Tab-separated table of C-alpha atoms and ligand atoms in Angstrom:
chain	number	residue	atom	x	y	z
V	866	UNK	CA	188.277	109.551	130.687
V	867	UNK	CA	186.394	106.343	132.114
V	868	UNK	CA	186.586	103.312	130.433
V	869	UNK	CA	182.640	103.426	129.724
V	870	UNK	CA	181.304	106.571	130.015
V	871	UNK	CA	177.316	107.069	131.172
V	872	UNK	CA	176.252	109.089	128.349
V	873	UNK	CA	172.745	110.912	128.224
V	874	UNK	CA	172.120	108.564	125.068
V	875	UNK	CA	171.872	105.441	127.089
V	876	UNK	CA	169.680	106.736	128.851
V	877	UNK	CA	166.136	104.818	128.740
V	878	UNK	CA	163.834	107.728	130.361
V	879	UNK	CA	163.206	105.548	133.403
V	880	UNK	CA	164.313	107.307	136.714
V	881	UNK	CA	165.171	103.890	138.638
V	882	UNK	CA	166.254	102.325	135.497
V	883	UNK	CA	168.406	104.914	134.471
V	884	UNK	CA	170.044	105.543	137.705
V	885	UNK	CA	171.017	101.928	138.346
V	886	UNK	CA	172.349	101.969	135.120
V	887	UNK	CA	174.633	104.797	136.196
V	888	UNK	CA	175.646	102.654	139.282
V	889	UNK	CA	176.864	99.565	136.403
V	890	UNK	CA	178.583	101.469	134.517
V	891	UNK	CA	180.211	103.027	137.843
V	892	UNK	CA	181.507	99.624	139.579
V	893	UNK	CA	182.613	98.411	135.577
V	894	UNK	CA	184.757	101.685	135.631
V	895	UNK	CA	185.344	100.682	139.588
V	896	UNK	CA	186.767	97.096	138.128
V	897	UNK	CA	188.191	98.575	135.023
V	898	UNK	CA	190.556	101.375	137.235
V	899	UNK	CA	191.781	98.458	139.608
V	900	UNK	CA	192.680	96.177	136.990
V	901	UNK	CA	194.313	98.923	135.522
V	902	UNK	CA	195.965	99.612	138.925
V	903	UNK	CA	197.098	96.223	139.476
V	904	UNK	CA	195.132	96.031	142.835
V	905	UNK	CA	195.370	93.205	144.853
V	906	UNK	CA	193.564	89.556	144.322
V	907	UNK	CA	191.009	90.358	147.166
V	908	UNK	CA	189.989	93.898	146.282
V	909	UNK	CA	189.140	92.501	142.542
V	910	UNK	CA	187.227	89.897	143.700
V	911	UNK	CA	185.062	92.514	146.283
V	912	UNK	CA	184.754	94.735	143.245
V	913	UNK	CA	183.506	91.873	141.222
V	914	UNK	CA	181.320	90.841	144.061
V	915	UNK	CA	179.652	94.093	144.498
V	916	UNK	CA	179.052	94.478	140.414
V	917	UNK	CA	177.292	90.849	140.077
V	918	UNK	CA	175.303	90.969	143.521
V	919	UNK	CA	174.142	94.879	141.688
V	920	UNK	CA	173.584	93.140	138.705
V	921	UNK	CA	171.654	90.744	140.183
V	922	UNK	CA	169.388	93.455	142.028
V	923	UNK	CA	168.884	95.583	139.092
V	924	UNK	CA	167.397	92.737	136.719
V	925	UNK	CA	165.182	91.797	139.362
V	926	UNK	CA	164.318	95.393	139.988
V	927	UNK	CA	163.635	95.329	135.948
V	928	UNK	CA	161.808	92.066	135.970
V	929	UNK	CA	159.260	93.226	139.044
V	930	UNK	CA	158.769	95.789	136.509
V	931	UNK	CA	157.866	93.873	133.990
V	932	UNK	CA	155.618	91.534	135.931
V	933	UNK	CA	153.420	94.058	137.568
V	934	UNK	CA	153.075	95.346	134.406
V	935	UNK	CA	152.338	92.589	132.172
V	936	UNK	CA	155.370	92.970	129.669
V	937	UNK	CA	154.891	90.754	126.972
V	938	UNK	CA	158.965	90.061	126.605
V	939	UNK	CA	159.487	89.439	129.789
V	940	UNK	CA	160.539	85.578	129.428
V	941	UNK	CA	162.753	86.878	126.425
V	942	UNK	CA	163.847	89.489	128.393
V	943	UNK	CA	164.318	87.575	131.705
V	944	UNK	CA	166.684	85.337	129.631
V	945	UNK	CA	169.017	87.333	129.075
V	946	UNK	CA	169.500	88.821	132.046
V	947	UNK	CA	170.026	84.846	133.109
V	948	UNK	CA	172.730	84.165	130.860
V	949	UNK	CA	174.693	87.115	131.834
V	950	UNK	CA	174.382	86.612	135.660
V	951	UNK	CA	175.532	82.682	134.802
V	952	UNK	CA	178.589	84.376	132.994
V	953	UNK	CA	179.336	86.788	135.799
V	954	UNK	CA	178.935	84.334	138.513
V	955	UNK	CA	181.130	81.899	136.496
V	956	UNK	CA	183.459	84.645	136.032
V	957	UNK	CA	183.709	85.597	139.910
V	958	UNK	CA	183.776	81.549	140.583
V	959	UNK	CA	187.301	81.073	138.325
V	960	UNK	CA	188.537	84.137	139.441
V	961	UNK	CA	188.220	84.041	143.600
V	962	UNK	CA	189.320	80.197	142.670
V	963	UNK	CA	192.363	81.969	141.082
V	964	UNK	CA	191.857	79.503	137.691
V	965	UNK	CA	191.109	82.786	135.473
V	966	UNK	CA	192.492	86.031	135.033
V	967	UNK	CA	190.593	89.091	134.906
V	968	UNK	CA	191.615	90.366	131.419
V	969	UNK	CA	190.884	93.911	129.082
V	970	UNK	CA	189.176	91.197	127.319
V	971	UNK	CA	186.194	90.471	130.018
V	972	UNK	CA	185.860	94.047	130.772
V	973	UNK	CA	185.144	95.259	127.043
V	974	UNK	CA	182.972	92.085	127.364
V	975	UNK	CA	180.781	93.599	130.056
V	976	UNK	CA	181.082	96.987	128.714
V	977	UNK	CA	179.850	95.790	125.865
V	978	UNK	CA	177.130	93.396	126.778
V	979	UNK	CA	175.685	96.375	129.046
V	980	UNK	CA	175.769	98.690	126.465
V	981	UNK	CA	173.571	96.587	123.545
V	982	UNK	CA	171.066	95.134	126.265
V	983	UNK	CA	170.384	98.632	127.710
V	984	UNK	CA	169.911	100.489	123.949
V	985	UNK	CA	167.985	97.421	122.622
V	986	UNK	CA	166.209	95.407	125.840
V	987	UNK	CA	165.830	98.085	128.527
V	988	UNK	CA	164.649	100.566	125.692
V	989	UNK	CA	162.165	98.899	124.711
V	990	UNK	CA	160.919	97.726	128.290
V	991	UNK	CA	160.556	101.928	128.690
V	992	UNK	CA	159.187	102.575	126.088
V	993	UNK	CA	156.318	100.140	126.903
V	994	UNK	CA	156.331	101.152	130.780
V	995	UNK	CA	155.536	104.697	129.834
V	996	UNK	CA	152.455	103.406	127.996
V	997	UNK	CA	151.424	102.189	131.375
I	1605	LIG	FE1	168.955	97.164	132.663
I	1606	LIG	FE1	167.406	94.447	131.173
């Protein structure tokens, strides 16, 4: 069983959305297996590389979104997405430096994080898209 699981209940109803959310929670199980695996220094840090450079994409992929729509949360919203990518990037900083270990911890962390923005946040951004 994957460590988080793409189930039909996070889904928002937003093709892109929804699909890049699928490709998240794909490199977090990605991370999750080679931590598990004990894989080497360097192919951590490319898996971490590849999850906050997606990351990165998809909230600006949101954001567009929200601008060319006139979402009233967006600066809420945008926030957010901010504070995780400062966390992420932080987190891909210590590690590549080799100052932090990448622990069960972190990746319940993520898991986690993903899983309460996307049912509460990226909800309620579709919800208002599909009144567009
Ligand atoms: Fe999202
Ligand atoms: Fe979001």
């Amino acid at each position: 069983m994957p460590f988080c699981e793409f189930t039909d209940d996070l889904r928002v109803g937003h093709e892109t959305i929804d699909h890049q959310h699928a490709a998240l929670y794909e490199a977090v199980n990605r991370l999750n297996d080679a931590l598990k695996a004990g894989r080497s220094r360097q192919e951590m840090a490319d898996i971490l590389g590849f999850l906050r450079s997606y990351t990165v994409d998809h909230f600006q992929a949101e954001e567009s979104l929200m601008r060319e729509t006139g979402y009233p949360g967006l600066e809420a919203h945008h926030a957010l997405h901010a504070e995780l990518v400062r966390q992420v990037l932080e987190l891909e900083e210590k590690y590549t430096a080799g100052t932090m270990i990448l622990s069960i911890m972190t990746m319940h962390f993520l898991k986690d994080w993903l899983t309460h923005h996307i049912q509460d946040e990226d909800r309620r951004l579709a919800a208002y898209l599909r009144t567009m």
